[in-house]
XYZ file of C-alpha atoms in Angstrom:
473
model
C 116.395 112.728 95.974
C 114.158 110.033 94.687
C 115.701 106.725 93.455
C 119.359 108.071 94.501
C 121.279 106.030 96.885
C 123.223 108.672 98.512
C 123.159 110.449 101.571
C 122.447 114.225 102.839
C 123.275 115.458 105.337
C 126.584 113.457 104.677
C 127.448 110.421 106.750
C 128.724 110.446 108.979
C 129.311 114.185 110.759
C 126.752 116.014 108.294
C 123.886 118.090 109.953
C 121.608 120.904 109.091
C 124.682 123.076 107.750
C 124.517 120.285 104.820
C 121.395 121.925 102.832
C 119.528 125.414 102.926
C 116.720 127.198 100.744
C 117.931 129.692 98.240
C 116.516 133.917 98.876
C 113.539 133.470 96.867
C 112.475 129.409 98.220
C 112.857 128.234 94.208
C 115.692 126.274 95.089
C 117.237 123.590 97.914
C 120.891 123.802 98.051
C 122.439 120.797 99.460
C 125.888 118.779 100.155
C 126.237 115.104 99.056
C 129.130 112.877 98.265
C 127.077 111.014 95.120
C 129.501 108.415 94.374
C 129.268 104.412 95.448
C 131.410 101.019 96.567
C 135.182 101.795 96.274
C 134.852 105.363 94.434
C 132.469 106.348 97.847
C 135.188 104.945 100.335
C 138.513 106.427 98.629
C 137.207 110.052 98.209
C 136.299 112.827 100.365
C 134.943 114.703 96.551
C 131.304 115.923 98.209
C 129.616 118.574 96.093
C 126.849 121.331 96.047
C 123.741 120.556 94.540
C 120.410 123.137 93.459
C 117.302 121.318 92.935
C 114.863 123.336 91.611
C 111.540 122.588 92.538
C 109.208 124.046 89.927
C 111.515 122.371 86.920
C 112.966 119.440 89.209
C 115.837 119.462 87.770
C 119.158 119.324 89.594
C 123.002 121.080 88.769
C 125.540 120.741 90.361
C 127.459 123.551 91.197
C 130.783 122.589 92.191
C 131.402 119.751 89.832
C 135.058 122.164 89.117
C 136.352 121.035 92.567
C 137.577 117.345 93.635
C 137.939 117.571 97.257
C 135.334 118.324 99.737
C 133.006 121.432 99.735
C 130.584 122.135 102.403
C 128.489 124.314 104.283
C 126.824 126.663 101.357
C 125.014 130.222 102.879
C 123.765 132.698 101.265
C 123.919 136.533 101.808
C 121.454 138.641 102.433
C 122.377 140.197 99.078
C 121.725 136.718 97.350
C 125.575 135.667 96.718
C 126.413 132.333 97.011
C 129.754 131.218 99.894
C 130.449 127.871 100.840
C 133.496 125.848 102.387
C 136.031 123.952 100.194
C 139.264 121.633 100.114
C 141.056 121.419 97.141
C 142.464 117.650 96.652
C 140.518 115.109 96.747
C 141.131 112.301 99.134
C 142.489 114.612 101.795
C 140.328 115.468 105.062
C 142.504 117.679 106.318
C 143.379 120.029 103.357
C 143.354 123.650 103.615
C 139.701 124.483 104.205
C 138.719 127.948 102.150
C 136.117 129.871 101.796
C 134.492 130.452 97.980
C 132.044 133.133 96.826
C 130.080 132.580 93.469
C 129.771 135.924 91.580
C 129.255 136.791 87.912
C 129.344 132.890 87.302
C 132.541 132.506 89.373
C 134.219 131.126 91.950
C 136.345 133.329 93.889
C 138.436 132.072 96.243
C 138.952 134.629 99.450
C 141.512 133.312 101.644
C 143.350 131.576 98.795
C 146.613 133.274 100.070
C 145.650 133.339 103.527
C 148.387 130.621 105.383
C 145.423 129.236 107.204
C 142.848 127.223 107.369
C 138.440 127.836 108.150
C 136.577 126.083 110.486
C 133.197 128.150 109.783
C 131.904 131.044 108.534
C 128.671 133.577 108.778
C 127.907 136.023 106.608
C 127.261 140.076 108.003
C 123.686 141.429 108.125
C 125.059 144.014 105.071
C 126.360 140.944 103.049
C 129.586 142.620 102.385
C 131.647 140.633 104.819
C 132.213 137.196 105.908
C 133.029 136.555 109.527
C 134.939 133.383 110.257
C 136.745 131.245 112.892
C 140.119 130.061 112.729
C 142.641 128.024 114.178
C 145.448 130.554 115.558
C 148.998 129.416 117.459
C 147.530 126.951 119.900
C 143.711 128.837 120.081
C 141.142 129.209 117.731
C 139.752 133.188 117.044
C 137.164 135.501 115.072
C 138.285 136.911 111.789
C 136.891 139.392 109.115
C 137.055 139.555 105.121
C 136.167 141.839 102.983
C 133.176 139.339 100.155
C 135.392 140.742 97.459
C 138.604 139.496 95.681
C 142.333 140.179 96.609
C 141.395 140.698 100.686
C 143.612 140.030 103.412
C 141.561 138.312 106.314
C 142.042 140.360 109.859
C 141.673 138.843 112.762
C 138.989 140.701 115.408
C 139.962 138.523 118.844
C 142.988 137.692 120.720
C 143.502 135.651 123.819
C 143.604 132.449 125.633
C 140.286 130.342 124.235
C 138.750 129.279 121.401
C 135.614 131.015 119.301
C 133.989 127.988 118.593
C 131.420 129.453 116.517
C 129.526 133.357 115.062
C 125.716 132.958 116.919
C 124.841 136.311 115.506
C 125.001 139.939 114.766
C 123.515 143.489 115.817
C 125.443 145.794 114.074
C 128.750 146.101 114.776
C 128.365 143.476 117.573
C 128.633 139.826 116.973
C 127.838 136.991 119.754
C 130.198 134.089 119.656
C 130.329 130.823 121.432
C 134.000 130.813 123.437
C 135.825 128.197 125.718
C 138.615 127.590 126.851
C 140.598 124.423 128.924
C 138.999 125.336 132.254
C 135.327 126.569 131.197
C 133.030 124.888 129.346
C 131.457 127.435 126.502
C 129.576 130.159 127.344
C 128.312 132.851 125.305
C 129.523 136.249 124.649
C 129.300 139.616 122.744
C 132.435 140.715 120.629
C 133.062 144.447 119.322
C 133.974 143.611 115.818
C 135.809 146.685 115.113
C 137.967 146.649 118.567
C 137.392 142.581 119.544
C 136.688 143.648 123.242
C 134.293 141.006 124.408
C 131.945 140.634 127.627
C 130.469 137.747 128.666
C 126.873 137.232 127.882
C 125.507 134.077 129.604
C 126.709 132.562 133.209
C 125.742 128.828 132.893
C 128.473 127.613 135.087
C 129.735 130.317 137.376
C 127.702 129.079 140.103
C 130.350 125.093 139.529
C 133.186 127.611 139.274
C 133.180 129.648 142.290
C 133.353 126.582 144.167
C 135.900 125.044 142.832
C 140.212 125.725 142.743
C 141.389 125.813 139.238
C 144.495 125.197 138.385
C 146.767 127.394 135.705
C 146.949 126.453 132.058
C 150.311 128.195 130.802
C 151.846 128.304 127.462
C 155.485 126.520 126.963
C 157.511 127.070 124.008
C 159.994 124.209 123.380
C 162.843 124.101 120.503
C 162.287 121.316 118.549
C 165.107 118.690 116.947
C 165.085 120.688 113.676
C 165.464 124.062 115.592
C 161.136 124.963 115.048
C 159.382 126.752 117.730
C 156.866 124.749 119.320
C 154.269 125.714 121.750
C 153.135 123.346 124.149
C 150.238 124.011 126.702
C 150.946 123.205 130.254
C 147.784 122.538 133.059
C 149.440 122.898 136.816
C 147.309 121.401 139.626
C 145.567 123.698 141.860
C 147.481 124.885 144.671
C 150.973 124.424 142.748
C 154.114 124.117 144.811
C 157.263 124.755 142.359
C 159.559 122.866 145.277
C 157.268 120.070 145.204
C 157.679 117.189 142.729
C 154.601 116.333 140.238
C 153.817 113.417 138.217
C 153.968 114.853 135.003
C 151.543 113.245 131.988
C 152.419 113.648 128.275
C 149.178 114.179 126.175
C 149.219 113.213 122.293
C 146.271 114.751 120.412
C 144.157 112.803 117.822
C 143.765 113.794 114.091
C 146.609 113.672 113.811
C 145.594 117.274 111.773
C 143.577 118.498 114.738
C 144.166 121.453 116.680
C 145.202 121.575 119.947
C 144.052 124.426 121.149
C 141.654 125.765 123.966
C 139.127 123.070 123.746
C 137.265 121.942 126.887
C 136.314 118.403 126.609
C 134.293 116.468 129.221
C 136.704 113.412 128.502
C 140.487 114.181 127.859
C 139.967 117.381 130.561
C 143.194 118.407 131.441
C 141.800 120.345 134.304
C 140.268 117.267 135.716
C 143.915 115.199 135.303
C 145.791 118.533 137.225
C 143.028 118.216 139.926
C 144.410 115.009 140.541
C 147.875 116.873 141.268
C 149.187 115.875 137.980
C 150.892 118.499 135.203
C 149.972 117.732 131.937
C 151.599 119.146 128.837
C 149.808 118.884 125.365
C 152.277 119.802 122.367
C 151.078 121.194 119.284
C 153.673 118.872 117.029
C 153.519 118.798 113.549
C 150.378 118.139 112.227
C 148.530 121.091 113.521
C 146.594 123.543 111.559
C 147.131 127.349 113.560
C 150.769 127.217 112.353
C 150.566 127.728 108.454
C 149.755 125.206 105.679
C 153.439 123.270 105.609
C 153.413 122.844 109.824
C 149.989 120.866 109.175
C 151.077 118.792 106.220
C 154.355 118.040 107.270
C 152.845 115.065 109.081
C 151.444 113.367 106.501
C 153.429 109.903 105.546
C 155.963 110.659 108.179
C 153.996 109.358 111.061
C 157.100 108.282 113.157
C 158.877 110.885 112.403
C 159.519 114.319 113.208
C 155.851 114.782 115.094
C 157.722 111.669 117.504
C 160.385 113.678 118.198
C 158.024 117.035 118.871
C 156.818 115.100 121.285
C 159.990 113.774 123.097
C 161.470 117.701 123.273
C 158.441 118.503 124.877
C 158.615 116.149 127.817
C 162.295 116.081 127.880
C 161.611 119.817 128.138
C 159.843 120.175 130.844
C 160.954 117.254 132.406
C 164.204 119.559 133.391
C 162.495 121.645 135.971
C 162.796 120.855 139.582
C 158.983 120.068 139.812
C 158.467 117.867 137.714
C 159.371 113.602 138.874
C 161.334 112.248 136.054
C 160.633 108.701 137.724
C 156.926 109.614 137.060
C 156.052 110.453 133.654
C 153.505 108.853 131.900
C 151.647 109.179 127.995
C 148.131 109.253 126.958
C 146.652 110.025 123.512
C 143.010 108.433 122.181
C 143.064 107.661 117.954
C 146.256 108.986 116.746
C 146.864 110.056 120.158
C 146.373 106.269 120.696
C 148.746 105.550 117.690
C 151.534 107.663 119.302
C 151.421 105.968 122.254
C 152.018 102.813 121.299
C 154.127 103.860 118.808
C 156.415 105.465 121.787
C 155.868 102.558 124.110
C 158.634 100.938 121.907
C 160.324 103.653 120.883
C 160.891 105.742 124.515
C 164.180 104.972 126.201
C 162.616 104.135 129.197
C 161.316 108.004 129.419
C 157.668 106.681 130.824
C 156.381 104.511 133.379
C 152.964 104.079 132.133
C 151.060 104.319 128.601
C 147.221 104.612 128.119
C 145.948 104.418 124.629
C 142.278 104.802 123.150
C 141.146 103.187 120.360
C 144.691 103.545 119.137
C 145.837 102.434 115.647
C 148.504 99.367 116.421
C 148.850 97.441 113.243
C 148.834 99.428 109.644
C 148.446 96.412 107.862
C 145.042 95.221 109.991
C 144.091 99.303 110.116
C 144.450 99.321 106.208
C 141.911 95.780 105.804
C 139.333 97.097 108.063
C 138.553 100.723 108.510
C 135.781 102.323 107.042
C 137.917 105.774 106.217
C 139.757 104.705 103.200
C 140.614 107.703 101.822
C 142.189 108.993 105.171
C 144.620 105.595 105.277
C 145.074 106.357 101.727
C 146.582 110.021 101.826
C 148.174 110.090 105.329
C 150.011 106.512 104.248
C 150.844 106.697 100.835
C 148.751 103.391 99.768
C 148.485 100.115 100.166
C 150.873 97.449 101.963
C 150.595 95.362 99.122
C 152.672 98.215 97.041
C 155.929 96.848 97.076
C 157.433 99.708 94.949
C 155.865 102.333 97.116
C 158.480 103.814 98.785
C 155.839 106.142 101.430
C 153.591 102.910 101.822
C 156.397 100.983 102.554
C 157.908 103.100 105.125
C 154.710 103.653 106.961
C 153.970 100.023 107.340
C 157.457 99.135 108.495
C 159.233 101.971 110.072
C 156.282 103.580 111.193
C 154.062 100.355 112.511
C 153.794 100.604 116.029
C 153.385 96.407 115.842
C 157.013 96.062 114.888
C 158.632 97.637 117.740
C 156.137 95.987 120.346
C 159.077 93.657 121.659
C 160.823 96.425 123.155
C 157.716 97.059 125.227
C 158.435 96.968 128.727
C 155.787 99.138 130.601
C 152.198 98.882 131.898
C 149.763 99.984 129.342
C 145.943 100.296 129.811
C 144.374 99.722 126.290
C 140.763 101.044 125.584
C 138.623 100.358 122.843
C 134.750 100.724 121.712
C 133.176 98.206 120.445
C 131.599 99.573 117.736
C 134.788 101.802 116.205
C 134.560 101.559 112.697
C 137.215 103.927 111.872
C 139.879 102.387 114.407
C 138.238 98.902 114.714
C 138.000 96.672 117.537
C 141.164 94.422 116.072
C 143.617 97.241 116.610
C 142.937 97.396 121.004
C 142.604 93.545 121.281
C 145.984 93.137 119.390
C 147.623 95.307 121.066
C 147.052 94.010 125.075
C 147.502 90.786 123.618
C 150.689 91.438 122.679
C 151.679 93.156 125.831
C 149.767 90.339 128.146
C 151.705 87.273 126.267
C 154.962 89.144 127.037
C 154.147 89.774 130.770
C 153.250 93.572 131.071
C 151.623 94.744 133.361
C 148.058 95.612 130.898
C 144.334 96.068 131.136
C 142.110 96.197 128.440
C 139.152 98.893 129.035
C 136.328 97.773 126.545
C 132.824 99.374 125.509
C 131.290 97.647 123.707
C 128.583 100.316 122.586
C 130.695 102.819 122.284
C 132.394 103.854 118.517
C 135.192 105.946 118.274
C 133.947 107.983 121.140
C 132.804 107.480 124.705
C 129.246 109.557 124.202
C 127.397 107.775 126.900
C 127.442 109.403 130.330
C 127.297 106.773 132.367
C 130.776 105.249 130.259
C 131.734 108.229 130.538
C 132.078 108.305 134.330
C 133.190 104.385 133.910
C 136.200 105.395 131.429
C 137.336 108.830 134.357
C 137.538 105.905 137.154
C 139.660 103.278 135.380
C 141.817 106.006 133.579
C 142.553 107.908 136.829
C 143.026 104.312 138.981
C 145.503 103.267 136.356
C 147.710 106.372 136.864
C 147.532 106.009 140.421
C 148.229 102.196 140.525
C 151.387 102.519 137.961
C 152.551 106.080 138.560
């Protein structure tokens, strides 16, 4: 890419999925968002190139499409699939996946309510395998690589597939997790989806160790929707004794909530502490259809808020759980919902903990580097007087303009080098709640982004989160 200022593998989640070889090595295929200044920052439009290297030309093949398209693979047959969004400017979009045949693009799960997370193509090239987010879970699925197919999916249970490793004939090896085990990998029967487990990495940490239950919990929402919510019980749980009881807000906010095991927001780790945790999957979720995961967009205080009130106030009626102990966590928009509800709770909670939470829309809009995501999910800009979805989100929905109902301890954490929820957002918002007297803390990393990636922080960020619980709960 000589004398062209743009990036591949993309910035900043790209990797070696970003560009391949063609069959016969004439031509690199790769993925690059080749625009600059504001057009770069607004737009998530990142194409598929061919550079030929006998000619040295380029084309690009996907010039059709305005939104994102991604991972290109080849068959073994020499056809052409690769991942793509539709509208441009939205990150979350309906994620599809597109053959090239005869000189055209065929879209496969075009009427498929649901959305790809990655794909492999089978050793006979005539089917794509593919993982998807499913009701809470994320599973295998098959398609037929021709038009007019329905997708069927090959596994069913309680984890997520995170990824296809490989196939030997009618046997694929996956990577799976789930909320109590970290991923392992295993060998799945893709005509039956009968699995065994192929590697034992950590059975030698499990067998001495009491897990607790994760259980599913279906909730009726405010507008009468169906909404499952998982639940982690401590080990050893006593339904006649009383638990604290912790409501967890997941990022995104178009992120599934499903089986994921996470070395940071481990609700196995928060139930060994002998606290329940439920984690609804609100609006906003893909696993649920196309309109469940879109429905959040420009209503960020609004029905997703009330998802996840029914969930607490849900659970919060059985005998075991300690109403006078309920507290809610959440980390980016997980961070944004909780101090959203800190204002906006009716004294359900007794403690809040928010990481690198977005507090003021206005500051948000000035300084993060994800335009286009501020863009889409908001409406616009505050300055758009006449913009009716701007306007709401910046007023109704601003977590800053409710923060004088505040009125319980918060811990506030932030890294230092967030670009995406910038530093601004944390330090505003445990100023706000020191100057009126609440009981705060402000966690800070400063070489940390939007993440806590270093292990040492990590083990830093486990102490203060569990010795604020303790200490307010």
């Amino acid at each position: 890419m000589p004398n062209e200022p743009y990036d591949t593998p993309t910035e900043p989640f790209g990797g070696s999925e970003d560009y391949i070889w063609n069959p016969d090595g004439t031509e690199i295929l790769y993925v690059s968002k080749k625009l600059s200044g504001t057009d770069y920052a607004v737009s998530t439009n990142t194409d598929i190139y061919a550079y030929n290297l006998k000619t040295q030309k380029t084309r690009n093949l996907t010039s059709d499409n305005k939104g994102y398209d991604t991972n290109p693979a080849f068959s073994n047959k020499g056809e052409l699939a690769w991942l793509q969004m539709k509208r441009d400017g939205y990150e979350s979009d309906k994620n599809d996946i597109i053959i090239s045949r005869d000189g055209k693009h065929i879209n496969l799960t075009a009427d498929w309510d649901g959305t790809v997370n990655n794909f492999k193509w089978s050793e006979n090239g005539k089917t794509i395998y593919f993982v998807a987010p499913v009701k809470g879970t994320v599973q295998l699925f098959e398609i037929k690589a021709k038009a007019n197919q329905r997708p069927k999916q090959i596994t069913q249970g309680q984890f997520d597939i995170q990824s296809v490793i490989g196939q030997h004939k009618r046997d694929l090896v996956v990577a799976r997790q789930d909320m109590n085990h970290a991923t392992e990998l295993y060998v799945v029967n893709s005509k039956n989806g009968k699995m065994r487990q192929l590697t034992h990495q950590n059975d030698d940490v499990y067998n001495n160790i009491k897990l607790g239950k994760i259980e599913k919990r279906m909730t009726t929402t405010t507008d009468g929707k169906e909404m499952l919510s998982w639940v982690a019980y401590p080990p050893n749980f006593d339904k006649n004794k009383k638990y604290p009881t912790i409501l967890y807000c997941q990022g995104g906010p178009q992120g599934a909530l499903s089986q994921f095991y996470s070395f940071r927001w481990n609700f196995q780790l928060m139930a060994a502490q002998g606290y329940i945790v439920i984690a609804p999957n609100r609006r906003g979720m893909p696993g649920y259809g196309v309109e469940w995961n879109e429905q959040i967009s420009k209503d960020y205080g609004g029905q997703n808020m009330e998802d996840y009130l029914a969930a607490i106030d849900d659970i919060a009626q059985e005998s075991y759980v300690d109403n006078e102990r309920l507290a809610c966590i959440g980390a980016s928009y997980g961070g944004y919902s909780a101090f959203y509800l800190a204002g906006n709770h009716d004294n359900r909670f007794k403690s809040f903990i928010a990481h690198d939470g977005i507090f003021n829309w206005n500051s948000m809009y000035g300084t993060t580097e994800e335009m286009f995501f501020v863009n889409w999910d908001l409406g616009g800009a505050y300055w758009e007087k006449d913009n009716e979805a701007a306007q709401k989100a910046y007023n109704e929905f601003n977590p800053i303009n409710y923060v004088q109902n505040w009125n319980t301890p918060i811990l506030v954490i932030q890294g230092g080098l967030d670009f995406r929820v910038p530093i601004g957002q944390g330090l505003e918002a445990f100023q706000a709640a020191q100057l009126q007297g609440i009981k705060s803390k402000l966690l800070y990393f400063p070489e940390e982004n939007h993440w806590v990636l270093n292990g040492q922080n990590s083990l830093v960020w486990q102490r203060e989160f569990f010795k604020w619980l303790k200490e307010t709960l």
